[in-house]
Amino acid sequence: SKTIKFYDKLLSERNFFRVHQSHLINLEHLKKYIRGEGGYVLMSDGSTVAVSRRKKDSFMQKLTNG
């Protein structure tokens, strides 16, 4: 079994982003970001994923820079 860190490195160049210690998302399926302390994202399948406070700044930078 592989760690999420392994998959984070493997998929980071393929438009995936690790938004939380235990969540790696495909940015192509991101529908909406809802602001908050860390906030959360709404995905195309209707699920929500929390964004950690630590990852929020780098996540917002990734969204604005593409």
PDB file of C-alpha atoms in Angstrom:
ATOM      1  CA  SER A   1       0.000   0.000   0.000  1.00  0.00           C
ATOM      2  CA  LYS A   2       1.249   3.479  -0.878  1.00  0.00           C
ATOM      3  CA  THR A   3       1.008   6.678   1.131  1.00  0.00           C
ATOM      4  CA  ILE A   4      -0.973   9.732   0.057  1.00  0.00           C
ATOM      5  CA  LYS A   5       2.371  11.560  -0.170  1.00  0.00           C
ATOM      6  CA  PHE A   6       3.408   9.095  -2.909  1.00  0.00           C
ATOM      7  CA  TYR A   7       0.257   9.829  -4.918  1.00  0.00           C
ATOM      8  CA  ASP A   8       0.572  13.558  -4.250  1.00  0.00           C
ATOM      9  CA  LYS A   9       4.004  13.595  -5.887  1.00  0.00           C
ATOM     10  CA  LEU A  10       2.876  11.305  -8.687  1.00  0.00           C
ATOM     11  CA  LEU A  11      -0.255  13.303  -9.586  1.00  0.00           C
ATOM     12  CA  SER A  12       0.740  16.902  -8.804  1.00  0.00           C
ATOM     13  CA  GLU A  13       1.715  17.498 -12.435  1.00  0.00           C
ATOM     14  CA  ARG A  14      -1.642  16.138 -13.609  1.00  0.00           C
ATOM     15  CA  ASN A  15      -3.815  18.857 -12.070  1.00  0.00           C
ATOM     16  CA  PHE A  16      -4.302  17.203  -8.669  1.00  0.00           C
ATOM     17  CA  PHE A  17      -3.824  19.127  -5.430  1.00  0.00           C
ATOM     18  CA  ARG A  18      -3.568  17.980  -1.822  1.00  0.00           C
ATOM     19  CA  VAL A  19      -6.009  20.224   0.044  1.00  0.00           C
ATOM     20  CA  HIS A  20      -5.846  18.394   3.354  1.00  0.00           C
ATOM     21  CA  GLN A  21      -3.710  15.817   5.125  1.00  0.00           C
ATOM     22  CA  SER A  22      -6.061  13.101   3.933  1.00  0.00           C
ATOM     23  CA  HIS A  23      -7.556  14.584   0.735  1.00  0.00           C
ATOM     24  CA  LEU A  24      -6.123  14.827  -2.759  1.00  0.00           C
ATOM     25  CA  ILE A  25      -8.483  16.309  -5.362  1.00  0.00           C
ATOM     26  CA  ASN A  26      -8.612  16.540  -9.141  1.00  0.00           C
ATOM     27  CA  LEU A  27      -8.894  20.260  -9.892  1.00  0.00           C
ATOM     28  CA  GLU A  28     -10.731  19.513 -13.144  1.00  0.00           C
ATOM     29  CA  HIS A  29     -13.685  18.322 -11.038  1.00  0.00           C
ATOM     30  CA  LEU A  30     -13.713  21.329  -8.719  1.00  0.00           C
ATOM     31  CA  LYS A  31     -16.986  23.225  -9.044  1.00  0.00           C
ATOM     32  CA  LYS A  32     -16.772  25.803  -6.276  1.00  0.00           C
ATOM     33  CA  TYR A  33     -14.642  26.943  -3.343  1.00  0.00           C
ATOM     34  CA  ILE A  34     -16.554  28.030  -0.237  1.00  0.00           C
ATOM     35  CA  ARG A  35     -14.594  30.390   1.979  1.00  0.00           C
ATOM     36  CA  GLY A  36     -14.120  29.858   5.680  1.00  0.00           C
ATOM     37  CA  GLU A  37     -11.287  29.382   8.148  1.00  0.00           C
ATOM     38  CA  GLY A  38      -9.852  26.815   5.761  1.00  0.00           C
ATOM     39  CA  GLY A  39     -12.963  26.516   3.698  1.00  0.00           C
ATOM     40  CA  TYR A  40     -14.076  23.607   1.607  1.00  0.00           C
ATOM     41  CA  VAL A  41     -14.559  22.706  -2.026  1.00  0.00           C
ATOM     42  CA  LEU A  42     -17.617  21.406  -3.821  1.00  0.00           C
ATOM     43  CA  MET A  43     -16.771  18.712  -6.345  1.00  0.00           C
ATOM     44  CA  SER A  44     -18.597  17.816  -9.568  1.00  0.00           C
ATOM     45  CA  ASP A  45     -20.160  14.717  -7.973  1.00  0.00           C
ATOM     46  CA  GLY A  46     -21.702  16.832  -5.197  1.00  0.00           C
ATOM     47  CA  SER A  47     -19.249  15.817  -2.488  1.00  0.00           C
ATOM     48  CA  THR A  48     -17.503  18.362  -0.283  1.00  0.00           C
ATOM     49  CA  VAL A  49     -13.870  18.252   0.794  1.00  0.00           C
ATOM     50  CA  ALA A  50     -12.376  20.322   3.591  1.00  0.00           C
ATOM     51  CA  VAL A  51      -9.379  22.549   2.844  1.00  0.00           C
ATOM     52  CA  SER A  52      -6.923  22.742   5.719  1.00  0.00           C
ATOM     53  CA  ARG A  53      -5.877  26.118   7.069  1.00  0.00           C
ATOM     54  CA  ARG A  54      -2.249  25.261   6.285  1.00  0.00           C
ATOM     55  CA  LYS A  55      -2.983  24.437   2.647  1.00  0.00           C
ATOM     56  CA  LYS A  56      -5.410  27.300   1.989  1.00  0.00           C
ATOM     57  CA  ASP A  57      -2.843  29.874   0.795  1.00  0.00           C
ATOM     58  CA  SER A  58      -1.067  27.497  -1.590  1.00  0.00           C
ATOM     59  CA  PHE A  59      -4.447  26.207  -2.807  1.00  0.00           C
ATOM     60  CA  MET A  60      -5.675  29.729  -3.582  1.00  0.00           C
ATOM     61  CA  GLN A  61      -2.394  30.474  -5.368  1.00  0.00           C
ATOM     62  CA  LYS A  62      -2.803  27.300  -7.462  1.00  0.00           C
ATOM     63  CA  LEU A  63      -6.348  28.335  -8.411  1.00  0.00           C
ATOM     64  CA  THR A  64      -5.326  31.829  -9.513  1.00  0.00           C
ATOM     65  CA  ASN A  65      -2.171  30.699 -11.360  1.00  0.00           C
ATOM     66  CA  GLY A  66      -3.689  27.607 -12.930  1.00  0.00           C
TER      67      GLY A  66
END
